[in-house]
């Protein structure tokens, strides 16, 4: 089936990935999206812009991030060799900064003095506040009130960075509601404001440009695999909320047919319970939200469903449209890890490797562990360790009965 | 087949034009504060002089709406109001009113989930005349707009202050019934609107379309309605009404009188302009 689409040539001119994607927005925003599309088209292949981007990634973010062989953990599992792509070592502590660096450069070119963003775990908010501080841009971050509560540390970081954090009380008070509110802000302040979307979702051209900025992860991982393993890995594993860290790792490998790919969604209390955030794994119906068509968890009347996950960054009812297509054509297998498996992986990597992963990334680790156990020691898995776990200490401590 | 004879929206605007009057178009959210009241509220709007009714389909994520309509959606959804029920409300309204055009206004996902074929058939059977989907611009409407048209449902599209002339031309070409000009950059319920600036934009649009131009966002009372009525073919009033419904949510029986009072004031102000 994948032969019907050349997966390297998407989206089409109107932002569609097969039946998914598009630009489903109210008319006021069409103009701003066309403008963004034009700016990006003019810069995408501009060597000067690329050089500026690469330079920032190297000297400000600290790229390339290492590809680390988790030897001890691999040995304990007794299967495939697990390699961790260390996005947790980036400045600000997650992969999110790769994209915000790119979009901040676009904001600068567009001459917009103000940036806004939505955030779930707060990592994208922190990354946005960081680049805004560096460029002297005014910055407002929308965050669901529930996430403000469970990601206090990041809220304070954003505050220190000079950003205003707006808690969103509507709806389910999580990531999707933060995105609604950011879109409302954008519609109101579209003349002077650049909206830095934090994942490969939203209306065209966002899924495309966030993918392109995130793909540095996969390009490095591919090169590092050849250098360190001596060949391409047998499998890639990444967690999927909106899907930017997964897309960033997978995209440069899309034509490597022998490299299997696994996207790990938030299983919450278990996909069978209905209380999860795993639209692809659960085969959610097709829907339209936040400007694109995708797999979307909703009730029979088309009302968007409340989601459930221990990790704020994956607590989202939809998923980037390119992932939706990659599921349909079978290029990536989408699976889920539930909250208990995730916590176990979080603790295990911390104890065995001395690396404390974000709860989001722990979804990928949980599945990598299962997968490695079914493979042989001569095989290799690259896992995107998308972020560090400091921000989640409150959540984990609370489960241990400890309050700070 | 001549659609003009069959579509209530076209008929209504033709009649208004002949009389030199401006359309008064109330928006209410179906199911707010509870589903049992909606049809009564619709009749009350007509009695107060409404020419077209925009009936909001509640949605969990109303991205283009301000707090007033967000809360209306929440109240309606708590009572389980879904698109299916909204269509039933229109059918019930039609038992007593076969003339007032009804336009469903909302977001795409409830229709997407129901399925376009099923929705279109049921909407036609219920007596819906037009569909305004906030997050479905013409370039994404494609086959759906054609399907709607086959079943006599007109596609109403939005125009905004940020719409380029090239886009405006494309939208006007696809638009049916009337065009909804969003008076300001912002969400529904935003405060200020500049009637002169709106008038200038409408004059530009009149050079490229014959469709009636109706203006929404920021119309709150007789004065704002009259100011916009001077330059537009219709005024759309949403948050001001929905806010009034919210004030009376504990006593829904008192809502029709409240609606009649605010709409009556607007009707009078518009008709005064028309005569003057
Ligand atoms: C560390 C980390 N990983 C993953 C995610 C999920 O986002 P995405 O699926 O776009 O990579 C987040 C989101 O906040 C995050 O902070």
XYZ file of C-alpha atoms and ligand atoms in Angstrom:
696
model
C 0.000 0.000 0.000
C 2.880 2.373 0.738
C 3.658 2.311 -2.972
C 0.721 4.626 -3.623
C 2.456 7.351 -1.674
C 6.069 8.379 -1.927
C 6.419 9.122 1.760
C 9.317 11.498 1.146
C 7.206 13.789 -1.056
C 4.456 14.728 1.363
C 2.488 16.772 2.111
C 0.943 17.836 -1.181
C 0.632 21.515 -2.049
C -2.420 21.928 0.180
C -0.889 20.205 3.174
C -2.521 16.806 2.799
C -0.886 13.533 3.769
C -3.193 11.225 1.846
C -6.605 11.763 3.458
C -5.089 13.493 6.493
C -3.760 16.939 7.326
C -5.039 20.016 5.529
C -5.907 23.453 6.757
C -9.192 23.422 8.635
C -9.186 26.861 10.220
C -11.479 29.811 10.497
C -11.002 32.360 7.769
C -9.169 34.934 9.891
C -6.168 32.595 10.180
C -5.945 31.572 6.521
C -3.946 34.647 5.689
C -1.394 34.073 8.458
C -0.946 30.448 7.423
C -0.422 31.420 3.797
C 2.128 33.960 4.946
C 3.936 31.361 7.044
C 3.869 28.906 4.173
C 5.446 31.471 1.869
C 8.128 32.478 4.339
C 9.019 28.862 4.954
C 9.048 28.032 1.246
C 11.464 30.892 0.614
C 13.821 29.831 3.426
C 13.596 26.047 3.387
C 16.358 25.636 0.831
C 18.175 28.847 1.616
C 21.742 27.883 2.618
C 22.087 30.959 4.800
C 18.967 30.122 6.792
C 20.041 26.494 7.156
C 23.492 27.586 8.296
C 21.952 29.856 10.925
C 19.731 27.008 12.119
C 22.641 24.545 12.260
C 24.794 27.055 14.052
C 22.187 27.613 16.746
C 21.678 23.878 17.147
C 25.397 23.373 17.606
C 26.316 26.254 19.881
C 23.082 26.991 21.706
C 21.401 23.582 21.939
C 24.617 21.560 22.118
C 24.074 19.268 19.156
C 24.786 16.668 18.064
C 23.278 14.774 20.954
C 25.032 11.489 21.725
C 23.831 8.067 20.700
C 24.458 6.146 23.907
C 24.715 2.367 24.128
C 22.753 1.328 27.221
C 24.928 -1.725 27.701
C 23.981 -2.625 31.214
C 20.261 -2.316 30.602
C 20.574 -4.297 27.354
C 22.444 -7.049 29.192
C 19.817 -7.216 31.936
C 17.039 -7.517 29.405
C 19.070 -10.141 27.583
C 17.935 -9.329 24.054
C 18.752 -6.682 21.472
C 21.237 -3.878 22.104
C 19.466 -0.692 23.114
C 20.858 2.672 22.039
C 19.492 5.910 23.434
C 19.363 9.061 21.339
C 20.083 11.543 24.093
C 17.683 14.423 23.414
C 17.501 14.787 27.191
C 20.952 16.367 27.040
C 19.819 19.242 24.858
C 19.645 22.720 26.306
C 16.236 22.938 28.085
C 16.132 19.161 28.406
C 14.092 17.799 25.516
C 13.822 17.476 21.750
C 11.307 20.325 21.680
C 14.025 22.963 21.422
C 15.052 21.836 17.920
C 11.710 22.940 16.585
C 11.464 26.135 18.614
C 14.877 27.276 17.382
C 13.661 26.826 13.817
C 10.330 28.556 14.336
C 11.924 31.404 16.273
C 14.115 32.067 13.247
C 10.962 32.161 11.129
C 9.322 34.560 13.593
C 12.346 36.802 13.309
C 12.210 36.741 9.504
C 8.486 37.480 9.646
C 9.223 40.467 11.867
C 6.790 39.426 14.614
C 7.622 40.849 18.053
C 5.463 38.415 20.024
C 5.342 34.622 20.182
C 2.778 32.304 21.755
C 2.720 28.563 22.321
C 0.656 25.788 23.848
C 2.315 23.325 26.149
C 1.444 20.092 27.926
C 4.440 18.898 29.892
C 5.857 22.383 29.797
C 8.895 21.336 27.753
C 7.702 23.085 24.634
C 6.700 26.085 26.736
C 10.139 26.233 28.313
C 11.843 25.847 24.938
C 9.689 28.632 23.499
C 10.261 30.926 26.483
C 13.974 30.238 26.115
C 14.259 31.235 22.478
C 11.982 34.216 23.126
C 14.302 35.393 25.902
C 17.272 35.019 23.629
C 15.682 36.973 20.790
C 13.976 39.561 22.985
C 10.464 38.537 21.941
C 7.371 38.911 24.084
C 6.128 35.460 25.051
C 2.859 33.982 26.317
C 2.384 30.298 27.000
C -1.003 28.574 27.261
C -1.113 25.568 29.548
C -4.028 23.484 30.808
C -4.749 24.169 34.474
C -4.304 20.485 35.300
C -0.876 20.510 33.667
C 0.087 23.712 35.493
C -0.513 21.697 38.633
C 1.431 18.574 37.638
C 4.334 20.374 35.938
C 4.978 23.130 38.505
C 8.698 23.123 37.987
C 8.412 23.984 34.310
C 5.822 26.670 35.057
C 8.325 28.398 37.284
C 11.078 27.994 34.720
C 8.947 29.773 32.131
C 8.225 32.491 34.629
C 11.948 32.999 35.275
C 12.522 33.167 31.537
C 10.201 36.151 31.345
C 7.214 34.401 29.795
C 3.647 34.763 30.956
C 1.982 31.405 31.639
C -1.787 31.427 31.193
C -3.589 28.518 32.901
C -6.476 27.283 30.751
C -9.555 26.310 32.741
C -11.847 25.265 29.899
C -12.696 21.729 28.786
C -10.463 18.978 30.107
C -7.857 21.542 31.288
C -5.020 19.788 29.410
C -3.050 20.122 26.188
C -5.933 20.254 23.715
C -7.569 23.078 25.648
C -4.276 24.957 25.767
C -4.132 24.665 21.982
C -7.694 26.001 21.648
C -6.759 29.001 23.727
C -3.536 29.617 21.816
C -5.530 29.585 18.570
C -7.966 32.121 20.054
C -5.068 34.350 21.011
C -3.595 34.024 17.535
C -6.873 34.942 15.823
C -7.018 38.068 17.978
C -3.375 39.145 17.677
C -2.507 37.734 14.279
C -0.854 40.953 13.083
C 2.023 40.962 15.549
C 2.096 37.378 16.834
C 3.845 34.223 15.668
C 2.331 30.963 16.909
C 5.074 28.417 17.675
C 3.216 25.088 17.572
C 5.000 22.385 19.553
C 4.289 19.251 17.609
C 3.672 17.877 14.118
C -0.020 18.761 14.284
C -2.063 21.893 13.622
C -2.954 23.332 10.217
C -0.633 23.220 7.189
C 2.259 24.136 7.064
C 2.936 23.296 10.724
C 3.092 19.478 10.495
C 5.603 19.838 7.670
C 7.843 22.477 9.161
C 7.883 20.990 12.659
C 8.852 17.681 11.054
C 11.632 19.314 9.059
C 13.068 21.100 12.101
C 12.794 17.945 14.226
C 14.400 15.694 11.645
C 17.876 16.677 12.781
C 17.399 13.954 15.407
C 16.992 11.220 12.820
C 19.733 12.519 10.541
C 22.201 12.402 13.405
C 20.951 9.035 14.648
C 21.316 7.549 11.188
C 24.877 8.801 10.815
C 25.786 7.782 14.368
C 24.338 4.304 13.840
C 26.537 3.796 10.809
C 29.560 5.001 12.768
C 28.920 3.313 16.101
C 26.983 0.163 15.190
C 28.506 -0.145 11.761
C 25.108 -0.419 10.117
C 21.554 0.838 10.393
C 19.581 -0.296 13.435
C 16.935 -2.987 13.174
C 14.295 -0.908 14.894
C 13.487 2.610 16.025
C 11.232 3.362 18.979
C 9.780 6.729 20.033
C 6.837 7.939 22.063
C 3.966 9.668 20.273
C 1.922 12.513 21.691
C 1.429 14.841 18.769
C 4.353 12.976 17.300
C 7.252 15.411 16.841
C 10.034 13.444 18.497
C 8.911 10.275 16.724
C 8.637 12.020 13.377
C 12.007 13.659 13.950
C 13.674 10.301 14.514
C 11.746 8.314 11.892
C 11.625 10.651 8.930
C 15.258 10.332 7.764
C 14.862 6.528 7.885
C 11.589 6.348 5.994
C 13.111 4.793 2.896
C 15.222 2.311 4.852
C 12.766 -0.556 4.483
C 14.724 -2.860 6.777
C 14.447 -0.495 9.714
C 11.260 -1.275 11.651
C 9.595 1.631 13.436
C 7.439 1.669 16.540
C 5.462 4.674 17.746
C 4.410 4.302 21.370
C 1.257 6.075 22.506
C -0.004 6.733 26.001
C -1.959 3.706 27.179
C -3.089 5.480 30.354
C -5.047 3.021 32.466
C -5.011 0.573 29.547
C -6.311 0.927 25.998
C -9.105 -1.551 26.773
C -10.444 0.708 29.558
C -11.024 3.608 27.171
C -9.048 5.849 29.544
C -5.944 6.503 27.461
C -4.490 8.865 24.888
C -3.755 6.385 22.124
C -5.865 7.306 19.064
C -3.778 5.279 16.587
C -3.485 2.136 18.705
C -7.183 2.246 19.563
C -8.163 2.851 15.938
C -10.020 6.046 16.797
C -12.287 7.327 14.031
C -11.183 9.946 11.558
C -11.821 13.477 12.769
C -10.906 17.137 12.457
C -9.397 19.159 15.273
C -6.902 22.007 15.516
C -6.722 22.519 11.806
C -6.071 19.020 10.536
C -7.789 15.725 9.765
C -6.382 12.753 11.631
C -7.240 9.876 13.946
C -9.148 11.597 16.728
C -10.668 10.245 19.914
C -14.275 11.425 20.029
C -17.695 10.195 21.073
C -20.397 9.125 18.610
C -21.598 12.702 18.351
C -18.148 13.930 17.352
C -17.349 15.569 20.674
C -13.665 15.260 21.422
C -12.982 12.729 24.151
C -11.209 13.363 27.422
C -7.886 11.597 27.491
C -5.942 9.998 30.288
C -2.203 9.673 30.746
C 0.350 9.965 33.509
C 2.389 12.148 31.173
C 1.083 15.609 30.386
C 3.005 15.715 27.111
C 1.160 12.751 25.613
C -2.277 13.619 26.978
C -3.773 14.581 23.611
C -6.760 13.050 21.747
C -5.334 13.473 18.247
C -2.011 12.847 16.547
C -0.019 14.441 13.745
C -1.532 13.714 10.320
C 1.636 12.218 8.864
C 1.580 9.546 11.553
C -2.036 8.814 10.620
C -0.943 8.108 7.065
C 2.096 6.100 8.179
C -0.210 3.900 10.207
C -2.517 3.316 7.245
C 0.308 2.437 4.860
C 1.940 0.229 7.480
C 5.290 1.990 7.590
C 5.168 2.390 11.381
C 3.552 0.131 13.978
C 1.736 2.089 16.644
C 1.410 0.517 20.062
C 0.704 1.748 23.584
C 2.394 1.522 26.977
C 0.204 1.940 30.037
C 0.973 4.100 33.070
C 2.292 1.201 35.173
C 4.681 -0.025 32.487
C 5.852 3.541 32.019
C 6.613 4.077 35.681
C 8.502 0.808 35.820
C 10.622 1.861 32.844
C 11.239 5.268 34.408
C 12.567 3.665 37.589
C 14.522 0.987 35.795
C 16.504 3.264 33.512
C 17.248 5.578 36.422
C 18.583 2.717 38.544
C 20.371 0.731 35.877
C 21.866 3.469 33.705
C 21.788 6.535 35.927
C 19.619 8.350 33.404
C 16.301 9.764 34.567
C 13.969 9.899 31.569
C 10.871 12.043 31.084
C 7.625 10.138 31.609
C 6.848 10.735 27.933
C 10.122 9.127 26.862
C 9.514 6.311 29.350
C 6.692 5.122 27.079
C 9.253 4.464 24.372
C 11.536 2.753 26.882
C 8.742 0.495 28.116
C 8.065 -0.747 24.617
C 11.762 -1.007 23.725
C 12.205 -3.322 26.670
C 9.460 -5.656 25.423
C 10.795 -5.542 21.898
C 14.420 -6.121 22.907
C 13.372 -9.196 24.868
C 12.011 -10.738 21.660
C 15.174 -9.968 19.682
C 18.730 -11.317 19.719
C 21.863 -9.651 21.169
C 23.174 -9.082 17.620
C 20.264 -6.808 16.852
C 20.032 -3.101 17.609
C 17.257 -0.755 18.683
C 17.527 3.035 18.728
C 15.185 4.685 21.225
C 14.477 8.384 21.226
C 15.121 9.509 24.782
C 13.129 12.630 24.033
C 13.591 14.396 27.367
C 14.879 14.292 30.897
C 12.745 13.453 33.894
C 13.451 16.264 36.349
C 10.108 17.847 35.560
C 8.318 14.632 36.560
C 9.834 14.218 39.988
C 6.723 15.692 41.633
C 4.474 13.198 39.886
C 6.613 10.201 40.748
C 7.240 11.346 44.328
C 3.507 11.753 44.852
C 2.997 8.119 43.841
C 5.657 7.232 46.424
C 3.636 9.183 48.992
C 6.143 12.014 49.215
C 5.143 15.679 48.921
C 7.673 18.496 48.678
C -34.289 23.368 -11.392
C -34.187 26.937 -10.240
C -32.729 26.872 -6.738
C -33.802 30.407 -5.968
C -37.392 29.313 -5.893
C -36.644 26.485 -3.547
C -34.204 27.850 -1.056
C -35.617 29.781 1.849
C -32.416 31.787 2.304
C -32.429 33.174 -1.236
C -36.154 33.846 -1.037
C -35.775 35.683 2.227
C -32.952 37.923 1.032
C -34.784 38.667 -2.217
C -37.828 39.766 -0.240
C -35.755 41.914 2.128
C -34.048 43.572 -0.789
C -37.375 44.389 -2.393
C -38.468 45.994 0.883
C -35.161 47.810 1.384
C -34.692 46.132 4.755
C -31.688 44.678 6.541
C -31.703 41.070 7.713
C -31.639 40.417 11.442
C -29.901 37.110 12.109
C -29.775 35.796 15.667
C -27.393 33.022 16.681
C -28.228 30.751 19.604
C -26.503 27.579 20.715
C -28.793 24.569 20.448
C -29.338 22.841 23.777
C -28.462 25.878 25.886
C -29.345 25.906 28.740
C -31.153 22.605 28.043
C -32.397 20.934 24.850
C -36.089 21.201 25.723
C -36.077 25.000 25.322
C -34.337 25.508 22.014
C -37.367 25.312 19.735
C -39.277 27.813 21.893
C -36.312 30.169 21.730
C -36.219 29.865 17.937
C -39.896 30.798 17.673
C -39.327 33.713 20.046
C -36.557 34.982 17.771
C -38.884 34.873 14.781
C -41.631 36.676 16.686
C -39.110 39.397 17.540
C -38.363 39.910 13.855
C -35.559 37.487 12.997
C -35.156 36.877 9.271
C -32.769 33.936 9.430
C -31.792 31.787 12.412
C -28.269 30.546 12.926
C -28.490 27.551 15.188
C -25.207 26.649 16.836
C -24.236 22.984 17.035
C -22.407 22.653 20.366
C -18.822 21.448 20.218
C -16.323 20.460 22.885
C -13.546 22.584 21.367
C -15.013 25.795 19.958
C -11.708 27.347 18.868
C -13.170 30.453 17.257
C -15.477 31.323 20.128
C -15.000 33.537 23.144
C -15.994 32.621 26.707
C -19.723 33.349 26.308
C -20.323 30.823 23.542
C -17.784 28.389 25.027
C -19.904 28.261 28.178
C -23.078 27.848 26.135
C -21.503 24.831 24.439
C -20.579 23.400 27.812
C -24.127 23.848 29.153
C -25.572 22.199 26.057
C -23.117 19.308 26.104
C -23.750 18.568 29.774
C -27.313 17.793 28.710
C -26.054 15.501 25.965
C -26.994 17.747 23.030
C -25.475 16.224 19.907
C -25.829 17.001 16.201
C -28.531 14.345 15.924
C -30.647 16.202 18.487
C -30.034 19.547 16.839
C -31.472 18.150 13.606
C -34.505 16.912 15.542
C -34.957 20.421 16.963
C -35.004 21.903 13.477
C -37.601 19.334 12.404
C -39.757 20.292 15.391
C -39.328 23.997 14.611
C -40.495 23.313 11.057
C -43.831 21.938 12.318
C -44.853 25.510 13.130
C -42.572 27.554 10.898
C -42.065 26.572 7.287
C -40.675 29.904 6.161
C -37.821 31.122 8.348
C -34.464 29.943 6.995
C -32.333 27.934 9.435
C -28.558 27.757 9.112
C -26.570 25.313 11.209
C -23.368 26.860 12.485
C -20.570 24.982 14.150
C -17.411 22.976 13.707
C -16.636 20.168 11.327
C -16.009 17.205 13.599
C -19.622 16.385 14.561
C -20.511 16.266 10.850
C -17.386 14.289 10.007
C -18.295 11.761 12.681
C -21.933 11.456 11.622
C -20.799 11.000 8.032
C -21.392 13.500 5.263
C -24.032 11.464 3.420
C -26.068 10.752 6.526
C -25.804 14.320 7.740
C -26.805 15.788 4.412
C -29.849 13.568 4.042
C -31.034 14.150 7.586
C -30.395 17.888 7.474
C -32.462 18.191 4.329
C -35.242 16.080 5.791
C -35.255 18.197 8.958
C -35.640 21.437 7.051
C -32.147 22.893 7.360
C -31.346 25.454 4.665
C -27.697 26.270 5.068
C -24.534 25.103 6.765
C -21.747 27.290 8.110
C -18.770 25.278 9.288
C -16.285 27.590 10.976
C -13.272 25.354 10.392
C -14.112 24.306 6.849
C -12.879 26.975 4.431
C -13.856 26.495 0.767
C -10.584 24.802 -0.172
C -11.324 22.016 2.310
C -15.056 21.852 1.508
C -14.559 20.220 -1.902
C -16.902 17.288 -2.399
C -18.874 18.095 0.720
C -20.076 21.414 -0.632
C -21.193 19.640 -3.797
C -23.012 17.027 -1.744
C -24.689 19.722 0.338
C -25.786 21.538 -2.814
C -27.337 18.392 -4.281
C -29.545 18.230 -1.228
C -30.496 21.879 -1.214
C -28.175 22.864 1.628
C -26.365 26.101 0.955
C -22.747 26.496 2.037
C -22.237 29.754 3.892
C -18.616 30.879 4.085
C -16.736 33.370 6.214
C -14.741 36.381 5.101
C -12.397 38.201 7.469
C -10.539 41.495 7.594
C -7.384 39.477 6.866
C -8.802 37.812 3.734
C -6.751 38.727 0.671
C -8.502 39.833 -2.486
C -7.513 36.639 -4.276
C -8.993 34.541 -1.489
C -12.093 36.722 -1.342
C -12.722 36.066 -5.016
C -12.427 32.323 -4.514
C -14.681 32.385 -1.466
C -17.316 34.504 -3.182
C -17.304 32.088 -6.075
C -18.042 29.141 -3.772
C -20.362 30.959 -1.397
C -24.108 30.482 -1.435
C -26.992 32.115 0.417
C -25.034 34.930 1.986
C -21.501 35.703 3.049
C -20.633 36.068 6.706
C -18.181 38.912 7.152
C -16.306 38.627 10.441
C -16.049 42.240 11.553
C -12.863 42.006 13.577
C -9.766 39.969 14.317
C -10.749 37.931 17.306
C -13.146 35.406 18.717
C -16.897 35.741 19.104
C -17.938 38.099 21.859
C -15.049 40.507 21.350
C -15.959 44.057 22.180
C -15.144 46.713 19.642
C -16.084 47.026 16.026
C -15.461 49.844 13.602
C -18.486 50.336 11.350
C -16.654 52.608 8.911
C -13.837 50.127 8.384
C -16.395 47.363 7.918
C -18.239 49.505 5.400
C -15.075 50.035 3.381
C -14.380 46.312 3.276
C -17.952 45.546 2.244
C -17.748 48.054 -0.592
C -14.712 46.233 -1.937
C -16.537 42.927 -1.672
C -19.584 44.260 -3.492
C -17.419 44.716 -6.563
C -16.791 40.976 -6.694
C -20.039 39.428 -5.506
C -23.789 39.776 -5.706
C -24.346 37.688 -2.595
C -25.852 39.406 0.446
C -23.134 40.517 2.875
C -23.947 39.926 6.526
C -21.763 41.046 9.374
C -21.162 39.307 12.673
C -18.909 39.735 15.730
C -19.368 42.761 17.976
C -23.071 43.523 17.445
C -24.630 43.940 20.864
C -27.558 46.363 20.799
C -29.720 48.627 18.707
C -26.958 51.161 18.156
C -24.325 48.715 16.896
C -26.964 46.924 14.806
C -28.036 50.216 13.215
C -24.448 51.272 12.514
C -23.705 48.011 10.739
C -27.154 47.888 9.161
C -26.240 51.061 7.251
C -23.473 49.224 5.385
C -24.490 45.554 5.415
C -27.341 43.423 4.080
C -27.682 41.686 7.402
C -26.501 41.794 10.996
C -25.686 38.660 12.950
C -25.985 38.780 16.711
C -24.600 35.944 18.811
C -22.789 36.502 22.080
C -25.147 39.298 23.167
C -28.084 36.876 22.944
C -26.238 33.910 24.361
C -25.075 36.073 27.256
C -28.697 37.006 27.921
C -29.701 33.337 27.866
C -26.933 32.611 30.380
C -28.290 35.274 32.741
C -31.676 33.564 32.626
C -30.358 29.992 32.650
C -31.998 29.246 36.003
C -35.377 30.324 34.693
C -35.536 29.315 31.022
C -39.214 30.260 30.811
C -38.155 33.895 31.057
C -35.708 33.652 28.144
C -38.175 34.218 25.259
C -39.199 37.582 26.689
C -35.554 38.546 27.162
C -34.716 37.538 23.591
C -37.686 39.478 22.286
C -36.595 42.557 24.153
C -33.046 42.657 22.821
C -33.946 41.517 19.297
C -36.942 43.840 19.232
C -34.669 46.780 19.941
C -32.389 45.756 17.089
C -35.276 45.190 14.725
C -36.631 48.628 15.422
C -33.245 50.256 15.022
C -32.668 48.493 11.699
C -36.099 49.334 10.336
C -35.712 52.974 11.379
C -32.534 53.092 9.293
C -34.322 51.482 6.363
C -37.119 54.043 6.411
C -34.813 57.010 7.100
C 10.104 14.875 26.665
C 8.913 14.842 25.781
N 8.765 13.820 24.937
C 7.696 13.738 24.120
C 6.697 14.672 24.149
C 5.514 14.474 23.254
O 5.473 15.292 22.125
P 5.762 14.733 20.687
O 4.894 13.538 20.474
O 5.393 15.848 19.778
O 7.174 14.385 20.580
C 6.818 15.764 25.011
C 5.765 16.792 25.047
O 5.663 17.622 25.872
C 7.958 15.841 25.842
O 8.108 16.855 26.697
